[in-house]
Short mmCIF file of C-alpha atoms in Angstrom, two decimals:
data_model
loop_
_atom_site.label_atom_id
_atom_site.label_comp_id
_atom_site.label_asym_id
_atom_site.label_seq_id
_atom_site.Cartn_x
_atom_site.Cartn_y
_atom_site.Cartn_z
CA MET A 59 -17.72 36.25 -61.98
CA LYS A 60 -20.22 38.49 -63.75
CA VAL A 61 -23.05 40.39 -62.09
CA SER A 62 -25.90 41.49 -64.34
CA PHE A 63 -28.17 44.41 -63.62
CA GLY A 64 -30.92 41.89 -62.88
CA THR A 65 -28.76 40.19 -60.27
CA PHE A 66 -28.00 43.58 -58.77
CA LEU A 67 -31.71 44.40 -58.55
CA ARG A 68 -32.47 41.11 -56.83
CA SER A 69 -29.68 41.68 -54.33
CA GLN A 70 -31.08 45.11 -53.47
CA PHE A 71 -34.51 43.65 -52.68
CA ALA A 72 -33.06 40.80 -50.61
CA LYS A 73 -33.45 40.95 -46.85
CA GLN A 74 -30.16 41.81 -45.18
CA PRO A 75 -28.75 39.56 -42.46
CA PRO A 76 -28.82 41.03 -38.95
CA VAL A 77 -25.73 42.80 -37.71
CA LEU A 78 -23.13 40.65 -36.00
CA LYS A 79 -22.25 41.32 -32.38
CA ALA A 80 -19.04 40.76 -30.43
CA ASP A 81 -17.46 41.81 -27.16
CA LEU A 82 -14.89 44.46 -28.06
CA SER A 83 -13.83 45.19 -24.49
CA GLY A 84 -10.26 46.47 -24.43
CA LYS A 85 -10.04 46.68 -28.21
CA THR A 86 -9.46 49.78 -30.34
CA VAL A 87 -11.52 50.54 -33.43
CA ILE A 88 -10.92 53.32 -35.97
CA VAL A 89 -13.64 54.20 -38.49
CA LEU A 90 -12.96 56.58 -41.36
CA GLY A 91 -15.78 58.82 -42.55
CA ALA A 92 -17.51 58.24 -39.23
CA ASN A 93 -19.64 61.36 -39.00
CA THR A 94 -22.30 60.28 -41.50
CA GLY A 95 -23.74 57.43 -43.55
CA LEU A 96 -22.13 54.01 -43.46
CA GLY A 97 -19.28 55.14 -41.22
CA PHE A 98 -21.55 56.61 -38.57
CA GLU A 99 -23.90 53.63 -38.56
CA ALA A 100 -20.95 51.24 -38.29
CA SER A 101 -19.59 53.35 -35.42
CA LYS A 102 -22.93 53.03 -33.63
CA HIS A 103 -22.76 49.27 -33.97
CA PHE A 104 -19.19 49.17 -32.68
CA GLY A 105 -20.11 51.51 -29.82
CA SER A 106 -22.80 49.08 -28.71
CA MET A 107 -20.09 46.40 -28.35
CA ASN A 108 -18.20 48.34 -25.64
CA PRO A 109 -14.79 48.81 -27.28
CA GLY A 110 -11.90 50.02 -25.18
CA ARG A 111 -11.51 52.87 -27.65
CA LEU A 112 -13.60 53.98 -30.61
CA ILE A 113 -12.00 56.65 -32.79
CA LEU A 114 -14.25 58.50 -35.21
CA ALA A 115 -11.98 59.75 -37.98
CA CYS A 116 -13.68 62.74 -39.61
CA ARG A 117 -12.76 65.70 -41.78
CA SER A 118 -15.02 68.24 -40.07
CA GLN A 119 -14.68 69.22 -36.41
CA SER A 120 -18.29 70.39 -36.10
CA LYS A 121 -19.78 67.38 -37.90
CA GLY A 122 -17.55 65.04 -35.92
CA GLU A 123 -18.62 66.56 -32.62
CA ALA A 124 -22.27 66.24 -33.65
CA ALA A 125 -21.66 62.58 -34.50
CA LEU A 126 -20.14 61.98 -31.06
CA GLU A 127 -23.26 63.36 -29.41
CA LYS A 128 -25.60 61.34 -31.62
CA LEU A 129 -23.59 58.17 -30.97
CA LYS A 130 -23.70 58.76 -27.22
CA THR A 131 -27.47 59.27 -27.32
CA ALA A 132 -28.07 56.22 -29.51
CA THR A 133 -25.80 53.75 -27.71
CA GLY A 134 -24.93 55.13 -24.29
CA TYR A 135 -21.26 54.71 -25.19
CA THR A 136 -19.36 57.69 -23.79
CA LYS A 137 -15.73 56.97 -24.63
CA ALA A 138 -15.75 57.68 -28.38
CA GLU A 139 -13.01 60.04 -29.59
CA LEU A 140 -12.96 62.46 -32.51
CA TRP A 141 -9.75 62.58 -34.55
CA LEU A 142 -9.55 64.82 -37.59
CA ILE A 143 -8.31 63.55 -40.96
CA ASP A 144 -8.66 64.89 -44.49
CA LEU A 145 -8.11 62.16 -47.05
CA SER A 146 -7.66 64.76 -49.80
CA ASP A 147 -4.36 65.74 -48.17
CA PHE A 148 -1.48 63.31 -47.59
CA GLU A 149 -0.12 65.60 -44.86
CA SER A 150 -3.35 65.22 -42.89
CA VAL A 151 -3.16 61.44 -43.21
CA LYS A 152 0.44 61.53 -42.00
CA ARG A 153 -0.48 63.70 -39.00
CA PHE A 154 -3.24 61.25 -38.06
CA ALA A 155 -0.87 58.28 -38.25
CA ASP A 156 1.89 60.13 -36.39
CA LYS A 157 -0.54 61.02 -33.61
CA PHE A 158 -1.54 57.39 -33.27
CA GLU A 159 2.10 56.31 -33.22
CA ARG A 160 2.87 58.81 -30.42
CA ASP A 161 -0.20 57.57 -28.58
CA GLY A 162 1.36 54.12 -28.55
CA GLY A 163 -1.92 52.29 -28.18
CA ARG A 164 -3.27 49.09 -29.67
CA LEU A 165 -5.22 48.94 -32.92
CA ASP A 166 -7.52 46.00 -33.55
CA ILE A 167 -9.87 47.18 -36.29
CA LEU A 168 -9.34 49.79 -39.01
CA VAL A 169 -12.41 50.43 -41.15
CA GLU A 170 -11.38 52.34 -44.28
CA ASN A 171 -14.67 53.83 -45.34
CA ALA A 172 -13.46 56.18 -48.09
CA ALA A 173 -15.95 56.86 -50.84
CA LEU A 174 -15.62 60.09 -52.76
CA SER A 175 -17.57 60.25 -56.01
CA THR A 176 -17.24 63.27 -58.30
CA PRO A 177 -18.89 63.66 -61.73
CA LYS A 178 -16.07 65.77 -63.17
CA PHE A 179 -12.36 66.33 -62.73
CA GLN A 180 -11.58 68.10 -59.46
CA PRO A 181 -7.86 68.30 -58.69
CA THR A 182 -6.32 68.03 -55.26
CA LYS A 183 -3.65 70.52 -54.31
CA ASP A 184 -1.15 67.97 -55.66
CA GLY A 185 -2.91 67.91 -59.05
CA TRP A 186 -4.45 64.44 -58.74
CA GLU A 187 -8.07 63.70 -59.60
CA SER A 188 -9.80 63.85 -56.22
CA SER A 189 -11.72 60.58 -56.03
CA LEU A 190 -8.71 58.52 -57.12
CA TYR A 191 -6.56 60.34 -54.58
CA VAL A 192 -8.99 59.85 -51.69
CA ASN A 193 -10.18 56.32 -52.47
CA ASP A 194 -7.00 54.74 -53.83
CA LEU A 195 -3.98 56.72 -52.62
CA ALA A 196 -4.78 58.23 -49.22
CA THR A 197 -6.70 55.16 -48.07
CA PRO A 198 -3.74 52.79 -48.65
CA LEU A 199 -1.36 55.41 -47.20
CA LEU A 200 -3.16 55.28 -43.86
CA ALA A 201 -3.25 51.47 -43.93
CA PHE A 202 0.49 51.32 -44.52
CA LEU A 203 1.33 53.87 -41.82
CA LEU A 204 -0.86 52.13 -39.22
CA LEU A 205 0.30 48.62 -40.14
CA PRO A 206 3.18 48.56 -37.59
CA ALA A 207 0.73 49.40 -34.79
CA MET A 208 -1.55 46.58 -35.89
CA ILE A 209 1.29 44.06 -36.03
CA LYS A 210 2.46 45.13 -32.56
CA THR A 211 -1.11 44.75 -31.31
CA ALA A 212 -1.24 41.22 -32.68
CA GLU A 213 2.04 40.29 -31.02
CA ARG A 214 1.36 41.96 -27.68
CA TYR A 215 -2.23 40.85 -27.17
CA SER A 216 -2.34 37.60 -29.16
CA VAL A 217 -5.16 38.85 -31.40
CA ILE A 218 -5.73 39.06 -35.15
CA PRO A 219 -6.36 42.69 -36.17
CA ARG A 220 -8.34 43.52 -39.30
CA ILE A 221 -8.27 46.12 -42.03
CA VAL A 222 -11.65 46.51 -43.73
CA VAL A 223 -11.73 48.39 -47.04
CA VAL A 224 -15.14 49.48 -48.31
CA ALA A 225 -15.52 48.50 -51.98
CA SER A 226 -18.57 48.11 -54.22
CA GLU A 227 -20.32 45.66 -56.52
CA THR A 228 -20.02 48.30 -59.25
CA HIS A 229 -16.51 46.95 -59.85
CA TYR A 230 -18.15 44.11 -61.82
CA TRP A 231 -19.23 46.55 -64.53
CA VAL A 232 -15.90 48.18 -65.42
CA THR A 233 -12.45 47.34 -66.75
CA LEU A 234 -9.31 49.37 -67.30
CA ASP A 235 -9.20 50.63 -70.86
CA LYS A 236 -6.31 50.02 -73.24
CA LYS A 237 -5.01 53.57 -72.98
CA VAL A 238 -4.52 53.10 -69.25
CA LEU A 239 -3.08 49.60 -69.52
CA GLN A 240 -0.63 50.68 -72.23
CA SER A 241 0.51 53.76 -70.33
CA PRO A 242 3.80 53.70 -68.39
CA ASN A 243 1.99 54.42 -65.09
CA ILE A 244 -1.63 53.39 -64.52
CA LEU A 245 -2.34 55.53 -61.47
CA LYS A 246 -0.67 58.68 -62.75
CA THR A 247 -2.51 58.37 -66.05
CA MET A 248 -5.87 57.89 -64.33
CA GLY A 249 -5.20 60.77 -62.00
CA SER A 250 -4.22 63.28 -64.68
CA ALA A 251 -6.33 66.15 -66.00
CA GLU A 252 -5.59 65.04 -69.57
CA TYR A 253 -7.15 61.61 -69.05
CA CYS A 254 -10.11 62.70 -66.92
CA THR A 255 -12.53 63.75 -69.64
CA LYS A 256 -16.29 63.79 -69.17
CA ASP A 257 -16.51 60.30 -70.69
CA THR A 258 -13.82 58.72 -68.53
CA MET A 259 -15.17 60.33 -65.35
CA ALA A 260 -18.52 58.61 -65.93
CA ASN A 261 -16.97 55.34 -64.71
CA ARG A 262 -14.59 56.83 -62.18
CA TYR A 263 -16.29 55.72 -58.96
CA PRO A 264 -16.59 52.00 -59.87
CA LEU A 265 -13.00 52.06 -61.13
CA THR A 266 -11.76 53.44 -57.81
CA LYS A 267 -13.66 50.68 -56.05
CA MET A 268 -12.07 48.09 -58.33
CA ILE A 269 -8.67 49.51 -57.41
CA ASN A 270 -9.66 49.15 -53.73
CA ILE A 271 -10.14 45.43 -54.39
CA PHE A 272 -6.82 45.28 -56.25
CA PHE A 273 -5.19 46.80 -53.16
CA VAL A 274 -6.76 44.31 -50.76
CA ARG A 275 -5.81 41.33 -52.93
CA ALA A 276 -2.28 42.58 -53.59
CA PHE A 277 -1.79 43.34 -49.88
CA ASN A 278 -2.93 39.86 -48.93
CA ASP A 279 -0.77 38.25 -51.63
CA ARG A 280 2.27 39.86 -50.01
CA LEU A 281 1.30 39.25 -46.40
CA PRO A 282 3.17 36.28 -44.95
CA VAL A 283 0.79 33.49 -43.91
CA SER A 284 2.35 33.60 -40.45
CA THR A 285 1.40 37.24 -39.94
CA PRO A 286 -1.70 37.52 -37.73
CA LEU A 287 -3.64 40.09 -39.76
CA VAL A 288 -6.77 40.01 -41.94
CA VAL A 289 -7.44 42.50 -44.73
CA ASP A 290 -10.71 42.23 -46.62
CA ALA A 291 -12.99 44.25 -48.90
CA VAL A 292 -16.70 44.68 -48.28
CA ASN A 293 -19.63 45.68 -50.46
CA PRO A 294 -22.38 47.54 -48.58
CA GLY A 295 -24.66 47.63 -51.62
CA LEU A 296 -26.48 50.68 -52.91
CA CYS A 297 -27.36 52.70 -49.80
CA LYS A 298 -29.03 55.98 -48.95
CA THR A 299 -25.97 58.04 -48.07
CA GLU A 300 -24.39 61.34 -49.10
CA LEU A 301 -22.14 59.64 -51.67
CA MET A 302 -23.82 61.26 -54.68
CA ARG A 303 -24.08 64.72 -53.11
CA ASP A 304 -21.99 66.28 -55.91
CA VAL A 305 -24.27 64.98 -58.68
CA LYS A 306 -26.54 67.75 -59.98
CA GLY A 307 -29.41 68.27 -62.43
CA PHE A 308 -31.06 65.44 -64.33
CA MET A 309 -28.63 62.78 -63.07
CA ALA A 310 -29.39 63.82 -59.52
CA MET A 311 -33.08 63.14 -60.23
CA VAL A 312 -32.24 59.72 -61.69
CA PHE A 313 -30.08 58.73 -58.73
CA GLY A 314 -32.71 60.05 -56.34
CA ALA A 315 -35.38 57.88 -57.92
CA LEU A 316 -33.10 54.82 -57.77
CA MET A 317 -32.32 55.49 -54.13
CA ASN A 318 -35.98 55.74 -53.21
CA VAL A 319 -36.83 52.44 -54.89
CA LEU A 320 -33.73 50.30 -54.47
CA ALA A 321 -31.39 51.55 -51.79
CA PHE A 322 -30.71 49.99 -48.43
CA THR A 323 -30.60 52.28 -45.43
CA ALA A 324 -27.14 53.32 -44.29
CA GLU A 325 -27.64 51.12 -41.23
CA GLU A 326 -28.35 48.06 -43.38
CA GLY A 327 -25.26 48.73 -45.50
CA SER A 328 -23.09 49.26 -42.43
CA ARG A 329 -23.72 45.69 -41.35
CA GLN A 330 -21.27 44.61 -44.07
CA LEU A 331 -18.53 46.81 -42.57
CA VAL A 332 -19.13 45.20 -39.20
CA TYR A 333 -19.12 41.74 -40.78
CA GLY A 334 -15.73 42.34 -42.34
CA ALA A 335 -14.41 43.50 -38.98
CA ILE A 336 -15.63 40.75 -36.64
CA ALA A 337 -17.01 37.75 -38.60
CA HIS A 338 -15.62 34.26 -38.06
CA PRO A 339 -13.61 35.09 -34.91
CA ASP A 340 -12.54 31.44 -34.57
CA LYS A 341 -11.38 31.10 -38.19
CA PRO A 342 -10.62 34.63 -39.43
CA ASP A 343 -7.96 33.48 -41.90
CA GLY A 344 -10.76 32.40 -44.23
CA LEU A 345 -11.50 36.08 -44.84
CA ARG A 346 -7.96 37.09 -45.79
CA GLY A 347 -7.98 38.98 -49.08
CA GLN A 348 -11.65 38.22 -49.69
CA TYR A 349 -14.44 40.31 -51.20
CA LEU A 350 -17.53 40.17 -48.98
CA SER A 351 -21.14 40.98 -49.81
CA ALA A 352 -24.40 40.11 -48.04
CA CYS A 353 -22.28 38.63 -45.25
CA ARG A 354 -20.75 36.05 -47.60
CA ILE A 355 -17.60 35.61 -49.66
CA PHE A 356 -18.10 36.35 -53.35
CA GLU A 357 -15.81 35.90 -56.33
CA VAL A 358 -14.55 39.18 -57.77
CA SER A 359 -15.01 40.29 -61.37
CA ASP A 360 -13.73 38.34 -64.36
CA PHE A 361 -11.45 41.25 -65.26
CA ILE A 362 -9.74 41.22 -61.86
CA LEU A 363 -9.14 37.46 -62.20
CA SER A 364 -7.99 37.63 -65.83
CA PRO A 365 -4.27 37.59 -66.75
CA GLU A 366 -4.66 41.23 -67.78
CA GLY A 367 -6.23 42.10 -64.43
CA VAL A 368 -3.61 40.22 -62.42
CA LYS A 369 -0.85 42.07 -64.26
CA ALA A 370 -2.60 45.40 -63.67
CA GLN A 371 -2.98 44.58 -59.97
CA ASP A 372 0.76 44.00 -59.57
CA ARG A 373 1.62 47.14 -61.53
CA ILE A 374 -0.76 49.26 -59.45
CA TRP A 375 0.74 47.88 -56.22
CA ASN A 376 4.28 48.76 -57.29
CA GLU A 377 3.20 52.19 -58.50
CA LEU A 378 1.34 52.81 -55.27
CA VAL A 379 4.32 51.97 -53.08
CA GLU A 380 6.51 54.23 -55.21
CA ILE A 381 4.07 57.16 -55.20
CA LEU A 382 3.44 56.95 -51.47
CA GLY A 383 7.14 56.37 -50.81
CA ASP A 384 7.96 59.63 -52.57
CA PHE A 385 5.76 61.36 -50.00
CA ASP A 386 6.78 59.35 -46.91
CA SER A 387 9.85 57.13 -46.96
CA ARG A 388 8.34 54.99 -44.21
CA VAL A 389 5.96 53.38 -46.71
CA PRO A 390 8.54 51.30 -48.65
CA ALA A 391 10.32 50.59 -45.38
CA ILE A 392 7.08 49.23 -43.87
CA VAL A 393 6.44 47.18 -47.00
CA ASP A 394 9.96 45.76 -46.81
CA GLN A 395 9.61 44.91 -43.11
CA TYR A 396 6.11 43.49 -42.93
CA LEU A 397 5.16 42.59 -46.49
CA THR A 398 7.06 41.48 -49.56
CA ARG A 399 7.73 43.28 -52.81
CA SER A 400 6.27 40.39 -54.80
CA LYS A 401 3.61 37.77 -54.15
CA VAL A 402 4.20 35.29 -51.36
#
């Protein structure tokens, strides 16, 4: 599928469907990036559905505490919890997952709302380009480490948990270039200082979102049909959030003008996150591995569906498991136990 700029414009002016509602009594929901923007608005929606537990996963203690107070005022929900996590640090992700494992509770919904966008190369302490690390390495790491808890939840409570990964329609406008595809390791090449020139960083955000979709599709391809779990990708559309906070100067003015004319509110965009988490409760299997936008299933980009894209997807999956396994040996063990190394 191709999406032209005209199609994008029309989608931004379209009226958004109302947010779905469900009874989440007794269920546990985790929302990443929950102190602001899409994550906070999604948390407000979930809070209004009376979940047994609602965990706001945030990087900042002070901003997280402020979000808890705002959520309480807006919804009357008083049981929300603040857990700290820094997706620019694998160790922080591991501590979060370990804490949840010690907690021993159920996990019904994991909303992976990771969206770092940087206009130039900014390395993590491990030397990776930051947005690739946050969006495409740390986000899957948390999904893998929490997968056993979700499978146990499914078995113990006879439910179908969901992993919702926030993607973007911008993935339609990019492909992986030949230098990346011909390199021995796609992710390591894309994450290197040598590759991340000013020109290549111009398309970095949509590429990280495309890799999010690769992850969701590859995960689903390897998930046995008998496993009661849904993983899907959602597109919130262009929204008024803090995503472009690092963009400065003239480009900041351009993005600001676009936001004022075209952008949805963060609340409108958050409805897609909620849709991915609770839509079609009677037939959730129809959402497995799907890309969702405007509360509907859409075909992904032509590049993702092409033979070249399918090959890249499988390579990225294998590289991802290896990279994350070098950090935490539980990752390949979890993949071996609950998923398969190749497509089902």
